[in-house]
Amino acid sequence: MNRIFGKKKDVAPPPSLTDASGRIDSRVQAMDEKIAKLDLELRKYKEQLKKAKGPTAANIKRRAMETLKRKKMYEQQRDQMAGQAFNIEQTSFAIDSIKDTQTTVAAMKDAAKTLKAETKKLNIDQIEDTQDDLQDMMEDMNEINDMMGRAYGMPDEVDEADLDAELACLEDELEGLEEGETEAAPSYLQPAGMPVEPSAVPAGAPAADAAAEADGVDAFGLPLAPAAQSS
């Protein structure tokens, strides 16, 4: 069959933007190299013109003008290829943006399906009932805490008249304390002084008992014991 009808020729795939961009970049680089060589030639002609005169200088100028024309042509071609490269980059960026958008849309669709499936697992009425139950329980707990925090034996109401009477009583008590401080304080309220040396005769013993002990007899006329006399 191939001998009769011949074999179908393989069609080459169309060039991609990456291939086109690579080829243009290589051409732009080659143009830059040519322009750089022409710049070197122009510098050489410039140095030669400083020393040449007459017909030699005119010949150098003519060659310099031809070199400058070629440089301008290469620069124009390079600018054109740079514009093509920019257009290719813009097209490639637009294609990448479209692909990214398609990927994002597909991901969002899949996420929407997942969210919808997970939302069906929830019952809004049950959630609302649970919230209401929690609110009721919190209110009950607050009421219980208020009940447990009540003080026993406290008066229910205290008005300003009770407060004024209480303050007046306190003021009278303070005045009484200040008046009492101006009078002589009792001996048990006086500050304690330094201890004094005890006397031979107790402070509470009568004078007759002291005289009897000096004679060697007690208050009843009986002789004192030796230990008592020695003391």
Short mmCIF file of C-alpha atoms in Angstrom, two decimals:
data_model
loop_
_atom_site.label_atom_id
_atom_site.label_comp_id
_atom_site.label_asym_id
_atom_site.label_seq_id
_atom_site.Cartn_x
_atom_site.Cartn_y
_atom_site.Cartn_z
CA MET A 1 0.00 0.00 0.00
CA ASN A 2 2.82 2.38 0.80
CA ARG A 3 4.34 1.67 -2.63
CA ILE A 4 1.09 2.56 -4.41
CA PHE A 5 -0.17 5.54 -2.44
CA GLY A 6 3.09 6.50 -0.82
CA LYS A 7 3.82 7.08 2.84
CA LYS A 8 2.27 10.06 4.57
CA LYS A 9 4.87 12.58 5.44
CA ASP A 10 5.26 13.43 9.12
CA VAL A 11 4.15 16.99 9.81
CA ALA A 12 6.52 18.86 12.08
CA PRO A 13 4.89 20.39 15.15
CA PRO A 14 4.43 24.15 15.02
CA PRO A 15 7.11 26.15 16.79
CA SER A 16 6.32 27.10 20.33
CA LEU A 17 6.68 30.53 21.85
CA THR A 18 9.67 29.29 23.83
CA ASP A 19 11.45 28.24 20.64
CA ALA A 20 10.65 31.52 18.92
CA SER A 21 11.80 33.53 21.91
CA GLY A 22 15.05 31.55 22.06
CA ARG A 23 15.80 32.13 18.38
CA ILE A 24 15.11 35.85 18.63
CA ASP A 25 17.28 36.18 21.75
CA SER A 26 20.18 34.49 19.97
CA ARG A 27 19.81 36.83 16.96
CA VAL A 28 19.69 39.88 19.25
CA GLN A 29 22.87 38.67 20.94
CA ALA A 30 24.57 38.24 17.55
CA MET A 31 23.53 41.77 16.57
CA ASP A 32 24.97 43.15 19.80
CA GLU A 33 28.29 41.45 19.03
CA LYS A 34 28.37 42.96 15.53
CA ILE A 35 27.55 46.41 16.90
CA ALA A 36 30.32 46.06 19.48
CA LYS A 37 32.86 45.23 16.70
CA LEU A 38 31.75 48.26 14.69
CA ASP A 39 32.21 50.44 17.77
CA LEU A 40 35.81 49.22 18.00
CA GLU A 41 36.38 50.11 14.34
CA LEU A 42 34.93 53.58 14.86
CA ARG A 43 37.25 54.16 17.81
CA LYS A 44 40.20 53.07 15.65
CA TYR A 45 39.20 55.46 12.88
CA LYS A 46 38.87 58.25 15.42
CA GLU A 47 42.45 57.73 16.61
CA GLN A 48 43.68 57.61 13.01
CA LEU A 49 41.91 60.88 12.13
CA LYS A 50 43.84 62.64 14.87
CA LYS A 51 47.10 61.90 13.02
CA ALA A 52 46.00 61.77 9.32
CA LYS A 53 45.81 64.77 7.00
CA GLY A 54 44.72 65.46 3.45
CA PRO A 55 43.54 62.58 1.23
CA THR A 56 44.37 60.02 3.93
CA ALA A 57 42.01 61.68 6.38
CA ALA A 58 39.26 61.85 3.72
CA ASN A 59 39.67 58.12 3.02
CA ILE A 60 39.45 57.32 6.76
CA LYS A 61 36.32 59.45 7.09
CA ARG A 62 34.69 57.62 4.17
CA ARG A 63 35.35 54.21 5.76
CA ALA A 64 34.16 55.52 9.11
CA MET A 65 30.88 56.67 7.51
CA GLU A 66 30.31 53.23 5.97
CA THR A 67 30.99 51.60 9.34
CA LEU A 68 28.57 53.99 11.04
CA LYS A 69 25.85 53.19 8.45
CA ARG A 70 26.24 49.46 9.10
CA LYS A 71 26.08 50.10 12.84
CA LYS A 72 22.86 52.06 12.47
CA MET A 73 21.36 49.27 10.33
CA TYR A 74 22.28 46.61 12.90
CA GLU A 75 20.88 48.74 15.71
CA GLN A 76 17.58 49.14 13.79
CA GLN A 77 17.37 45.37 13.20
CA ARG A 78 18.19 44.71 16.84
CA ASP A 79 15.44 47.08 17.98
CA GLN A 80 12.94 45.33 15.71
CA MET A 81 13.86 41.90 17.06
CA ALA A 82 13.72 43.26 20.62
CA GLY A 83 10.15 44.41 19.92
CA GLN A 84 9.25 40.95 18.61
CA ALA A 85 10.79 39.36 21.70
CA PHE A 86 8.71 41.68 23.89
CA ASN A 87 5.52 40.71 22.04
CA ILE A 88 6.37 37.01 22.46
CA GLU A 89 6.94 37.51 26.17
CA GLN A 90 3.62 39.32 26.52
CA THR A 91 1.81 36.52 24.65
CA SER A 92 3.51 33.87 26.77
CA PHE A 93 2.54 35.75 29.91
CA ALA A 94 -1.08 35.95 28.77
CA ILE A 95 -1.15 32.20 28.04
CA ASP A 96 0.33 31.40 31.44
CA SER A 97 -2.22 33.70 33.10
CA ILE A 98 -5.08 31.90 31.31
CA LYS A 99 -3.74 28.51 32.42
CA ASP A 100 -3.37 29.72 35.99
CA THR A 101 -6.92 31.08 35.90
CA GLN A 102 -8.24 27.75 34.63
CA THR A 103 -6.40 25.92 37.41
CA THR A 104 -7.80 28.34 39.99
CA VAL A 105 -11.36 27.97 38.69
CA ALA A 106 -11.09 24.17 38.72
CA ALA A 107 -9.76 24.23 42.28
CA MET A 108 -12.56 26.57 43.39
CA LYS A 109 -15.20 24.31 41.79
CA ASP A 110 -13.80 21.30 43.61
CA ALA A 111 -13.67 23.27 46.86
CA ALA A 112 -17.30 24.37 46.38
CA LYS A 113 -18.38 20.73 45.95
CA THR A 114 -16.49 19.72 49.09
CA LEU A 115 -17.94 22.62 51.08
CA LYS A 116 -21.45 21.79 49.90
CA ALA A 117 -21.06 18.14 50.89
CA GLU A 118 -19.69 19.04 54.32
CA THR A 119 -22.41 21.63 54.90
CA LYS A 120 -25.09 18.99 54.33
CA LYS A 121 -23.70 17.10 57.33
CA LEU A 122 -24.71 19.98 59.61
CA ASN A 123 -28.24 20.63 60.84
CA ILE A 124 -28.87 24.32 61.38
CA ASP A 125 -31.89 23.66 63.61
CA GLN A 126 -29.83 21.42 65.89
CA ILE A 127 -27.08 24.03 66.10
CA GLU A 128 -29.63 26.71 67.00
CA ASP A 129 -31.20 24.45 69.64
CA THR A 130 -27.78 23.73 71.12
CA GLN A 131 -26.99 27.45 71.33
CA ASP A 132 -30.34 28.11 73.02
CA ASP A 133 -29.73 25.31 75.53
CA LEU A 134 -26.28 26.67 76.34
CA GLN A 135 -27.69 30.16 76.83
CA ASP A 136 -30.41 28.83 79.16
CA MET A 137 -27.88 26.86 81.18
CA MET A 138 -25.62 29.90 81.51
CA GLU A 139 -28.56 31.97 82.76
CA ASP A 140 -29.41 29.23 85.28
CA MET A 141 -25.81 29.14 86.48
CA ASN A 142 -25.77 32.91 86.94
CA GLU A 143 -28.99 32.72 88.95
CA ILE A 144 -27.54 29.93 91.10
CA ASN A 145 -24.37 31.92 91.72
CA ASP A 146 -26.42 34.95 92.75
CA MET A 147 -28.41 32.79 95.16
CA MET A 148 -25.30 31.20 96.66
CA GLY A 149 -23.66 34.61 97.03
CA ARG A 150 -26.41 36.08 99.23
CA ALA A 151 -25.35 37.17 102.75
CA TYR A 152 -27.36 35.97 105.76
CA GLY A 153 -28.50 38.27 108.57
CA MET A 154 -27.92 41.45 106.64
CA PRO A 155 -30.56 44.20 106.64
CA ASP A 156 -32.51 44.39 103.46
CA GLU A 157 -32.47 48.15 103.08
CA VAL A 158 -30.29 50.93 104.46
CA ASP A 159 -31.31 54.48 103.67
CA GLU A 160 -29.51 57.82 104.08
CA ALA A 161 -31.17 58.47 107.46
CA ASP A 162 -29.61 55.29 108.89
CA LEU A 163 -26.24 56.32 107.47
CA ASP A 164 -26.44 59.81 109.02
CA ALA A 165 -27.42 58.36 112.41
CA GLU A 166 -24.54 55.90 112.32
CA LEU A 167 -22.05 58.63 111.43
CA ALA A 168 -23.37 60.82 114.27
CA CYS A 169 -22.88 57.99 116.78
CA LEU A 170 -19.34 57.44 115.58
CA GLU A 171 -18.62 61.15 115.93
CA ASP A 172 -19.92 61.15 119.55
CA GLU A 173 -17.74 58.13 120.39
CA LEU A 174 -14.66 59.85 118.97
CA GLU A 175 -15.36 63.00 121.01
CA GLY A 176 -15.74 60.91 124.18
CA LEU A 177 -12.41 59.20 123.56
CA GLU A 178 -10.66 62.54 123.05
CA GLU A 179 -12.09 63.91 126.33
CA GLY A 180 -11.01 60.79 128.23
CA GLU A 181 -7.43 61.15 126.99
CA THR A 182 -7.17 64.63 128.60
CA GLU A 183 -8.00 63.20 132.11
CA ALA A 184 -5.54 61.19 134.20
CA ALA A 185 -5.32 57.68 132.98
CA PRO A 186 -5.68 54.81 135.50
CA SER A 187 -2.55 53.09 136.82
CA TYR A 188 -3.21 50.01 134.69
CA LEU A 189 -3.27 52.17 131.57
CA GLN A 190 -0.09 54.07 132.46
CA PRO A 191 3.09 52.86 130.81
CA ALA A 192 5.25 50.61 132.91
CA GLY A 193 8.48 52.18 134.26
CA MET A 194 11.84 50.75 135.19
CA PRO A 195 11.84 48.09 137.98
CA VAL A 196 12.88 49.38 141.44
CA GLU A 197 14.88 47.57 144.10
CA PRO A 198 12.55 45.83 146.58
CA SER A 199 12.73 46.97 150.22
CA ALA A 200 13.25 44.70 153.22
CA VAL A 201 9.72 45.36 154.36
CA PRO A 202 6.93 44.61 151.88
CA ALA A 203 4.96 47.60 150.80
CA GLY A 204 1.74 46.17 152.23
CA ALA A 205 3.19 45.20 155.74
CA PRO A 206 2.28 47.46 158.72
CA ALA A 207 4.91 49.35 160.72
CA ALA A 208 4.25 47.27 163.89
CA ASP A 209 5.14 44.05 162.13
CA ALA A 210 8.41 45.59 161.00
CA ALA A 211 9.31 46.68 164.54
CA ALA A 212 8.44 43.21 165.94
CA GLU A 213 10.66 41.50 163.44
CA ALA A 214 13.50 43.83 164.48
CA ASP A 215 13.10 42.57 168.11
CA GLY A 216 13.29 38.90 167.03
CA VAL A 217 9.60 38.09 167.52
CA ASP A 218 6.74 37.99 165.09
CA ALA A 219 3.50 39.98 165.18
CA PHE A 220 2.03 37.51 167.72
CA GLY A 221 5.03 37.78 170.18
CA LEU A 222 6.49 34.40 169.28
CA PRO A 223 10.21 34.05 168.60
CA LEU A 224 11.19 33.87 164.95
CA ALA A 225 12.84 30.84 163.45
CA PRO A 226 16.63 31.04 162.91
CA ALA A 227 16.26 31.10 159.14
CA ALA A 228 13.83 34.02 159.41
CA GLN A 229 16.20 35.88 161.78
CA SER A 230 19.17 35.39 159.48
CA SER A 231 17.17 36.81 156.58
#
